[in-house]
Amino acid sequence: MPELPEVETVKRDLIQYLPGQCIDVVRILDARVIRGIPPKKFAEELKGKTFKDISRRGKAIICKLDDGQHLIVQLMMTGQLVHAASLSKSPLKETKVIFELSNGSYLNYNDQRLFGRLSLIQKLEDFKHFAILGPEPFDASFNPKFIKESLKRRSVAVKSALMDHTFVAGIGNIYASEILFRSRINPRRRANRLKSDEIKCMHKMTLEVLDEAIRYRGSSMRNYRDGQGQKGQFNQRIKVYAREHEPCVCCHKPIIKIVQGGRSTFFCKNCQH
DNA sequence: AGGTCGACCTGGCAGC
DNA sequence: TGCTGCCAGGTCGACC
């Protein structure tokens, strides 16, 4: 799914279109994406509400409504939140929910695999997922000291730790591999065995990779699209993810792929120690 | 408590 | 052409 850079890109797109728009109609084409509330009630509750603000926490998009409620969208693996000026004549097969807005435009929720979820909650504190989420990478609280302290008790591979959202929010499979490549750290290293200078470097590279990915509007492996339905441009800057057998940009030895915690990891054995 | 694994879903693609 | 098996960006809950 979209990881932090992709979700941040979608958020920045939608913030240009949604605030001030009233939801006239909610059309639910597949009710399985609606969570924690009966779909009919979901549609009724949202009808007539106006978007006040759009924000992001981890990989979730938060739409604040004028009545104080929050529409939370988790895109998961294949979700897309796309704004469209007009309704497509033949709606995509993946379109699961259509929000008709007061200015005649539309917000479509598309999702091929139906892992994504739309929730409607009163208070953000009530949302269970946020309660367990670690700090935002760009937050000052996410710093080398915090990382060192958090990883002290974790014997898992550092790649798995980076992807653990209770440790730090927003990092998924693509960016975990990219961050470790730039940090020259072997993804198999145990998290609690990293030296202080390696932690400092990993922290710096986390911010560098995520910031660069946001500037390039994210990566599109298969399904990701931004708020306007366009692909991200970070793909050509990806150094290791999904590049098995390709030469490493530094030493030209082949990139290798391993499986950690059931997920693919890509790295250079020669450059990452 | 931390770690591991399967379940949740659909569709694209490689191999036969 | 058509089948089978494998793979995919995330999260959660059950279990050890």
Short mmCIF file of C-alpha atoms (C1' of nucleotides) in Angstrom, two decimals:
data_model
loop_
_atom_site.label_atom_id
_atom_site.label_comp_id
_atom_site.label_asym_id
_atom_site.label_seq_id
_atom_site.Cartn_x
_atom_site.Cartn_y
_atom_site.Cartn_z
CA MET A 1 0.00 0.00 0.00
CA PRO A 2 0.77 3.47 -0.01
CA GLU A 3 3.25 4.23 2.74
CA LEU A 4 3.80 7.60 4.39
CA PRO A 5 5.03 9.50 1.27
CA GLU A 6 2.12 8.28 -0.85
CA VAL A 7 -0.49 9.01 1.81
CA GLU A 8 1.05 12.44 2.45
CA THR A 9 0.85 13.17 -1.30
CA VAL A 10 -2.82 12.17 -1.41
CA LYS A 11 -3.48 14.35 1.64
CA ARG A 12 -1.78 17.37 0.05
CA ASP A 13 -3.82 16.87 -3.12
CA LEU A 14 -7.14 16.49 -1.35
CA ILE A 15 -6.57 19.48 0.90
CA GLN A 16 -6.83 21.61 -2.25
CA TYR A 17 -10.24 20.26 -3.18
CA LEU A 18 -12.14 19.06 -0.15
CA PRO A 19 -12.27 21.70 2.61
CA GLY A 20 -15.51 23.63 2.29
CA GLN A 21 -17.15 20.96 0.16
CA CYS A 22 -20.41 19.47 1.42
CA ILE A 23 -21.15 15.78 0.87
CA ASP A 24 -24.46 15.61 -1.02
CA VAL A 25 -24.66 11.86 -1.49
CA VAL A 26 -22.61 8.82 -0.47
CA ARG A 27 -22.90 5.90 -2.86
CA ILE A 28 -21.59 2.65 -1.42
CA LEU A 29 -20.86 0.15 -4.18
CA ASP A 30 -19.18 -2.41 -1.92
CA ALA A 31 -20.06 -2.27 1.76
CA ARG A 32 -17.10 -4.41 2.85
CA VAL A 33 -14.82 -1.36 3.02
CA ILE A 34 -16.99 0.35 5.64
CA ARG A 35 -15.84 -0.53 9.17
CA GLY A 36 -17.28 -0.19 12.64
CA ILE A 37 -20.63 1.24 11.52
CA PRO A 38 -23.47 -0.17 9.42
CA PRO A 39 -22.95 1.03 5.83
CA LYS A 40 -26.40 2.58 5.65
CA LYS A 41 -25.74 4.61 8.77
CA PHE A 42 -22.32 5.58 7.40
CA ALA A 43 -23.98 7.08 4.32
CA GLU A 44 -26.71 8.80 6.32
CA GLU A 45 -24.28 10.27 8.83
CA LEU A 46 -22.07 11.76 6.13
CA LYS A 47 -24.85 13.23 4.02
CA GLY A 48 -24.94 16.99 4.44
CA LYS A 49 -21.61 17.19 6.29
CA THR A 50 -18.89 19.56 5.15
CA PHE A 51 -15.15 18.76 5.02
CA LYS A 52 -13.29 21.07 7.38
CA ASP A 53 -9.71 19.80 7.24
CA ILE A 54 -7.62 16.93 5.88
CA SER A 55 -4.66 15.52 7.80
CA ARG A 56 -2.59 12.36 8.09
CA ARG A 57 -1.42 10.09 10.88
CA GLY A 58 0.86 7.23 9.86
CA LYS A 59 -0.69 5.76 6.73
CA ALA A 60 -4.21 6.97 7.52
CA ILE A 61 -5.97 10.00 6.05
CA ILE A 62 -8.15 11.93 8.48
CA CYS A 63 -11.00 14.05 7.14
CA LYS A 64 -12.41 16.34 9.80
CA LEU A 65 -16.08 17.19 9.31
CA ASP A 66 -18.02 20.27 10.38
CA ASP A 67 -19.95 18.34 13.05
CA GLY A 68 -16.71 17.27 14.76
CA GLN A 69 -16.75 13.72 13.42
CA HIS A 70 -13.80 12.23 11.54
CA LEU A 71 -13.83 10.15 8.38
CA ILE A 72 -10.72 7.98 8.51
CA VAL A 73 -9.44 6.36 5.35
CA GLN A 74 -6.82 3.59 5.49
CA LEU A 75 -5.75 2.79 1.95
CA MET A 76 -3.87 -0.36 3.01
CA MET A 77 -2.42 -2.19 -0.01
CA THR A 78 -4.49 -1.04 -2.97
CA GLY A 79 -6.77 1.76 -1.83
CA GLN A 80 -6.99 5.03 -3.77
CA LEU A 81 -8.74 8.26 -2.85
CA VAL A 82 -9.16 10.16 -6.08
CA HIS A 83 -10.86 13.48 -6.70
CA ALA A 84 -12.60 13.82 -10.05
CA ALA A 85 -14.23 16.86 -11.62
CA SER A 86 -16.88 14.69 -13.22
CA LEU A 87 -18.24 11.20 -12.87
CA SER A 88 -16.67 8.68 -15.22
CA LYS A 89 -19.24 7.26 -17.66
CA SER A 90 -18.20 3.73 -16.79
CA PRO A 91 -17.12 3.66 -13.16
CA LEU A 92 -14.03 1.57 -12.51
CA LYS A 93 -14.56 -1.93 -11.23
CA GLU A 94 -12.39 -0.99 -8.23
CA THR A 95 -14.54 1.99 -7.25
CA LYS A 96 -16.19 1.01 -3.98
CA VAL A 97 -17.53 4.30 -2.62
CA ILE A 98 -18.43 7.55 -4.40
CA PHE A 99 -18.87 10.82 -2.50
CA GLU A 100 -20.84 13.37 -4.52
CA LEU A 101 -19.76 16.87 -3.51
CA SER A 102 -21.70 20.12 -3.49
CA ASN A 103 -19.72 21.74 -6.32
CA GLY A 104 -20.56 18.83 -8.65
CA SER A 105 -17.21 17.07 -8.28
CA TYR A 106 -16.62 13.58 -6.88
CA LEU A 107 -14.36 11.82 -4.43
CA ASN A 108 -13.91 8.17 -5.37
CA TYR A 109 -12.63 5.46 -3.05
CA ASN A 110 -11.11 2.71 -5.21
CA ASP A 111 -9.73 -0.54 -3.85
CA GLN A 112 -8.85 -3.65 -5.80
CA ARG A 113 -8.18 -5.95 -2.87
CA LEU A 114 -10.69 -4.56 -0.36
CA PHE A 115 -8.13 -4.44 2.44
CA GLY A 116 -8.69 -0.72 2.87
CA ARG A 117 -11.20 0.64 5.32
CA LEU A 118 -13.32 3.71 5.85
CA SER A 119 -14.28 4.51 9.43
CA LEU A 120 -16.38 7.25 10.96
CA ILE A 121 -15.51 8.24 14.51
CA GLN A 122 -16.31 10.99 16.95
CA LYS A 123 -12.99 11.43 18.76
CA LEU A 124 -9.60 10.57 17.30
CA GLU A 125 -8.66 9.03 20.66
CA ASP A 126 -11.41 6.46 20.09
CA PHE A 127 -9.63 5.12 17.04
CA LYS A 128 -7.81 2.03 18.28
CA HIS A 129 -5.19 2.07 15.55
CA PHE A 130 -3.93 5.53 16.55
CA ALA A 131 -3.54 4.50 20.18
CA ILE A 132 -0.86 1.92 19.34
CA LEU A 133 0.92 3.98 16.67
CA GLY A 134 4.51 5.11 17.24
CA PRO A 135 5.71 8.66 16.56
CA GLU A 136 5.64 10.33 13.17
CA PRO A 137 9.13 10.14 11.59
CA PHE A 138 9.22 13.93 11.12
CA ASP A 139 8.22 14.59 14.72
CA ALA A 140 11.00 15.83 16.99
CA SER A 141 10.24 12.98 19.38
CA PHE A 142 11.51 10.54 16.76
CA ASN A 143 15.23 11.06 17.28
CA PRO A 144 18.33 8.87 17.77
CA LYS A 145 17.89 8.78 21.52
CA PHE A 146 14.30 7.57 21.19
CA ILE A 147 15.30 4.99 18.58
CA LYS A 148 18.11 3.63 20.72
CA GLU A 149 15.81 3.35 23.74
CA SER A 150 12.98 1.72 21.75
CA LEU A 151 15.17 -0.82 19.99
CA LYS A 152 16.98 -1.86 23.16
CA ARG A 153 14.47 -4.61 23.88
CA ARG A 154 13.89 -5.71 20.30
CA SER A 155 15.82 -8.65 18.98
CA VAL A 156 13.95 -8.70 15.64
CA ALA A 157 15.71 -7.84 12.41
CA VAL A 158 16.09 -4.08 11.98
CA LYS A 159 14.03 -4.25 8.77
CA SER A 160 11.09 -5.71 10.70
CA ALA A 161 11.52 -3.10 13.42
CA LEU A 162 11.39 -0.23 10.90
CA MET A 163 8.13 -1.64 9.53
CA ASP A 164 6.61 -2.03 12.99
CA HIS A 165 4.16 0.84 13.28
CA THR A 166 4.15 0.68 17.07
CA PHE A 167 7.82 1.75 16.86
CA VAL A 168 7.51 4.42 14.16
CA ALA A 169 4.49 5.28 12.01
CA GLY A 170 4.31 5.28 8.24
CA ILE A 171 7.23 3.14 7.09
CA GLY A 172 6.35 0.07 5.02
CA ASN A 173 8.08 -2.50 2.89
CA ILE A 174 9.48 -0.27 0.14
CA TYR A 175 10.92 2.49 2.29
CA ALA A 176 12.30 0.14 4.96
CA SER A 177 14.52 -1.44 2.29
CA GLU A 178 15.50 1.94 0.84
CA ILE A 179 16.32 3.48 4.23
CA LEU A 180 18.58 0.56 5.16
CA PHE A 181 20.35 0.68 1.81
CA ARG A 182 21.20 4.35 2.22
CA SER A 183 22.22 3.66 5.81
CA ARG A 184 24.48 0.80 4.63
CA ILE A 185 22.92 -1.45 7.28
CA ASN A 186 22.19 -5.11 6.58
CA PRO A 187 18.43 -5.65 7.02
CA ARG A 188 19.10 -8.91 8.89
CA ARG A 189 20.95 -7.19 11.73
CA ARG A 190 19.18 -7.46 15.07
CA ALA A 191 17.64 -4.13 16.01
CA ASN A 192 19.18 -4.13 19.49
CA ARG A 193 22.69 -4.65 18.11
CA LEU A 194 22.94 -1.40 16.16
CA LYS A 195 25.72 0.96 17.23
CA SER A 196 24.99 4.58 18.10
CA ASP A 197 26.47 5.95 14.88
CA GLU A 198 24.42 3.48 12.86
CA ILE A 199 21.26 4.60 14.63
CA LYS A 200 22.12 8.22 13.93
CA CYS A 201 22.67 7.41 10.27
CA MET A 202 19.45 5.38 10.02
CA HIS A 203 17.52 8.26 11.57
CA LYS A 204 19.01 10.73 9.11
CA MET A 205 18.33 8.45 6.13
CA THR A 206 14.76 7.82 7.27
CA LEU A 207 14.05 11.53 7.05
CA GLU A 208 16.01 11.90 3.81
CA VAL A 209 14.27 9.03 2.00
CA LEU A 210 10.76 9.96 3.15
CA ASP A 211 11.27 13.65 2.35
CA GLU A 212 12.63 12.87 -1.10
CA ALA A 213 9.78 10.42 -1.78
CA ILE A 214 7.22 13.06 -0.83
CA ARG A 215 8.89 15.57 -3.15
CA TYR A 216 8.63 13.02 -5.97
CA ARG A 217 4.99 12.32 -5.08
CA GLY A 218 5.55 8.74 -3.91
CA SER A 219 6.26 5.42 -5.61
CA SER A 220 3.81 3.56 -7.82
CA MET A 221 4.60 -0.13 -7.86
CA ARG A 222 1.21 -1.36 -9.04
CA ASN A 223 -1.87 0.32 -7.73
CA TYR A 224 -0.87 3.54 -6.02
CA ARG A 225 -2.32 6.75 -7.44
CA ASP A 226 -2.30 10.23 -5.95
CA GLY A 227 -5.35 12.38 -5.20
CA GLN A 228 -5.66 13.25 -8.88
CA GLY A 229 -5.31 9.68 -10.10
CA GLN A 230 -1.67 10.09 -11.24
CA LYS A 231 1.30 7.78 -10.57
CA GLY A 232 4.16 8.75 -8.26
CA GLN A 233 7.61 9.64 -9.63
CA PHE A 234 9.88 8.17 -6.95
CA ASN A 235 10.18 4.79 -8.70
CA GLN A 236 13.25 5.75 -10.71
CA ARG A 237 14.97 6.85 -7.50
CA ILE A 238 14.39 3.50 -5.79
CA LYS A 239 17.78 1.83 -5.40
CA VAL A 240 16.96 -1.69 -4.16
CA TYR A 241 13.24 -2.42 -3.75
CA ALA A 242 12.02 -4.85 -6.43
CA ARG A 243 15.45 -4.70 -8.11
CA GLU A 244 16.57 -8.28 -7.49
CA HIS A 245 19.51 -9.30 -9.76
CA GLU A 246 20.04 -5.70 -10.92
CA PRO A 247 23.49 -4.20 -10.24
CA CYS A 248 23.89 -2.17 -7.08
CA VAL A 249 24.24 1.54 -7.92
CA CYS A 250 27.35 1.70 -5.69
CA CYS A 251 29.34 -1.51 -6.24
CA HIS A 252 27.56 -3.13 -9.23
CA LYS A 253 27.15 -6.45 -7.40
CA PRO A 254 23.64 -7.92 -7.83
CA ILE A 255 20.87 -6.84 -5.45
CA ILE A 256 19.53 -9.82 -3.56
CA LYS A 257 16.08 -10.63 -2.25
CA ILE A 258 15.31 -12.38 1.01
CA VAL A 259 12.09 -12.94 2.95
CA GLN A 260 11.69 -11.51 6.45
CA GLY A 261 8.49 -11.91 8.41
CA GLY A 262 6.78 -13.07 5.25
CA ARG A 263 7.74 -9.89 3.34
CA SER A 264 10.34 -9.41 0.62
CA THR A 265 13.48 -7.48 1.51
CA PHE A 266 15.96 -6.21 -1.06
CA PHE A 267 19.54 -5.22 -0.29
CA CYS A 268 23.18 -5.25 -1.38
CA LYS A 269 25.22 -7.80 0.52
CA ASN A 270 28.40 -6.01 -0.41
CA CYS A 271 27.43 -2.48 0.68
CA GLN A 272 25.22 -3.20 3.69
CA HIS A 273 26.85 -4.60 6.82
"C1'" DA B 1 6.20 -8.47 26.38
"C1'" DG B 2 8.09 -9.56 22.17
"C1'" DG B 3 7.96 -12.45 18.14
"C1'" DT B 4 5.70 -15.30 14.45
"C1'" DC B 5 2.18 -16.58 11.48
"C1'" DG B 6 -2.12 -16.75 9.12
"C1'" DA B 7 -6.19 -14.37 7.62
"C1'" DC B 8 -8.26 -10.82 5.12
"C1'" DC B 9 -9.11 -10.15 -0.76
"C1'" DT B 10 -8.48 -9.59 -5.92
"C1'" DG B 11 -5.92 -9.70 -10.02
"C1'" DG B 12 -1.63 -9.85 -12.79
"C1'" DC B 13 1.79 -12.68 -14.41
"C1'" DA B 14 4.93 -16.66 -15.25
"C1'" DG B 15 5.10 -21.29 -16.34
"C1'" DC B 16 3.26 -25.21 -18.25
"C1'" DT C 1 -6.12 -20.59 -24.77
"C1'" DG C 2 -6.52 -21.75 -20.24
"C1'" DC C 3 -5.19 -23.58 -16.03
"C1'" DT C 4 -2.36 -23.34 -11.55
"C1'" DG C 5 0.40 -21.28 -8.30
"C1'" DC C 6 2.72 -17.39 -6.68
"C1'" DC C 7 3.11 -12.66 -5.57
"C1'" DA C 8 1.71 -7.87 -4.16
"C1'" DG C 9 2.61 -1.30 -0.89
"C1'" DG C 10 -0.91 -3.23 5.52
"C1'" DT C 11 -3.05 -4.48 9.78
"C1'" DC C 12 -4.86 -7.36 13.30
"C1'" DG C 13 -5.50 -11.13 16.33
"C1'" DA C 14 -4.25 -15.72 17.93
"C1'" DC C 15 -0.77 -18.15 19.62
"C1'" DC C 16 4.03 -19.39 21.57
#
